[in-house]
XYZ file of C-alpha atoms in Angstrom:
89
model
C 18.006 -9.867 -6.526
C 16.863 -11.754 -3.507
C 13.196 -12.514 -2.991
C 13.850 -12.210 0.731
C 12.904 -8.549 1.154
C 13.343 -8.695 4.924
C 17.118 -8.828 4.385
C 17.130 -5.295 2.925
C 16.525 -2.023 4.765
C 13.957 -0.724 2.251
C 11.544 -3.441 3.414
C 11.637 -2.287 7.038
C 11.390 1.380 6.004
C 8.231 0.638 4.008
C 6.702 -1.674 6.600
C 7.250 0.716 9.525
C 5.767 3.641 7.601
C 2.688 1.706 6.484
C 2.085 0.173 9.906
C 2.246 3.598 11.571
C -0.301 5.015 9.117
C -2.652 2.032 9.492
C -2.358 2.177 13.300
C -3.207 5.887 13.232
C -6.280 5.238 11.059
C -7.591 2.206 12.976
C -6.519 3.132 16.506
C -5.144 -0.399 17.035
C -2.103 -2.309 15.799
C -3.127 -3.689 12.391
C -2.315 -6.972 10.680
C -0.637 -6.980 7.265
C -2.638 -9.054 4.773
C -0.561 -8.528 1.634
C 2.270 -6.363 0.327
C 3.692 -5.744 -3.127
C 7.062 -4.028 -3.583
C 8.281 -2.760 -6.948
C 11.970 -1.898 -7.146
C 12.689 0.826 -9.678
C 16.231 2.182 -9.371
C 18.126 0.732 -6.430
C 21.401 0.262 -8.335
C 21.891 -3.204 -6.867
C 22.960 -2.280 -3.327
C 19.482 -2.451 -1.694
C 20.542 -0.119 1.134
C 18.729 3.200 1.128
C 20.084 6.417 2.656
C 18.937 10.056 2.459
C 15.401 9.255 1.385
C 11.863 10.589 1.649
C 8.908 8.255 2.285
C 5.420 9.213 1.130
C 2.372 7.115 1.967
C -1.271 7.653 1.167
C -4.497 5.834 1.846
C -6.040 4.755 -1.442
C -9.122 2.997 -0.016
C -10.499 2.405 3.451
C -13.408 0.407 4.812
C -14.496 -0.380 8.349
C -11.917 -3.152 8.760
C -9.439 -2.906 5.845
C -7.174 -0.253 4.410
C -5.200 -0.063 1.143
C -1.974 1.962 1.385
C 0.353 3.102 -1.406
C 3.937 4.057 -0.468
C 6.869 5.545 -2.372
C 10.514 5.891 -1.394
C 11.982 8.922 -3.147
C 15.617 9.967 -3.523
C 16.562 13.161 -5.390
C 13.015 13.534 -6.773
C 13.124 10.005 -8.234
C 10.847 7.187 -7.107
C 13.143 4.256 -6.405
C 10.648 1.940 -4.687
C 6.858 1.785 -4.819
C 4.703 -0.436 -2.681
C 1.054 -1.247 -2.127
C -0.410 -3.136 0.798
C -3.650 -4.187 2.441
C -4.042 -4.086 6.223
C -6.846 -5.142 8.551
C -7.846 -4.259 12.097
C -9.730 -7.555 12.358
C -6.973 -9.575 13.975
């Protein structure tokens, strides 16, 4: 497993989804402060097809937001991720 998540499509799927949600909440393009990605069942290929992405806001303040995201295939969570974003760029 590579520690270079940007080389795999799941990273961009997660990042795009989270950024869109944070932008919607803040009304401006946010800055990513931190991200954690837990790989559950990717079967070693790290390319995701036919998936469902679910994101939710866990906590929000005036200038930061905590988002939890899951990538689901066939009712199984294969990737989970948490991140903190700010609108204070």
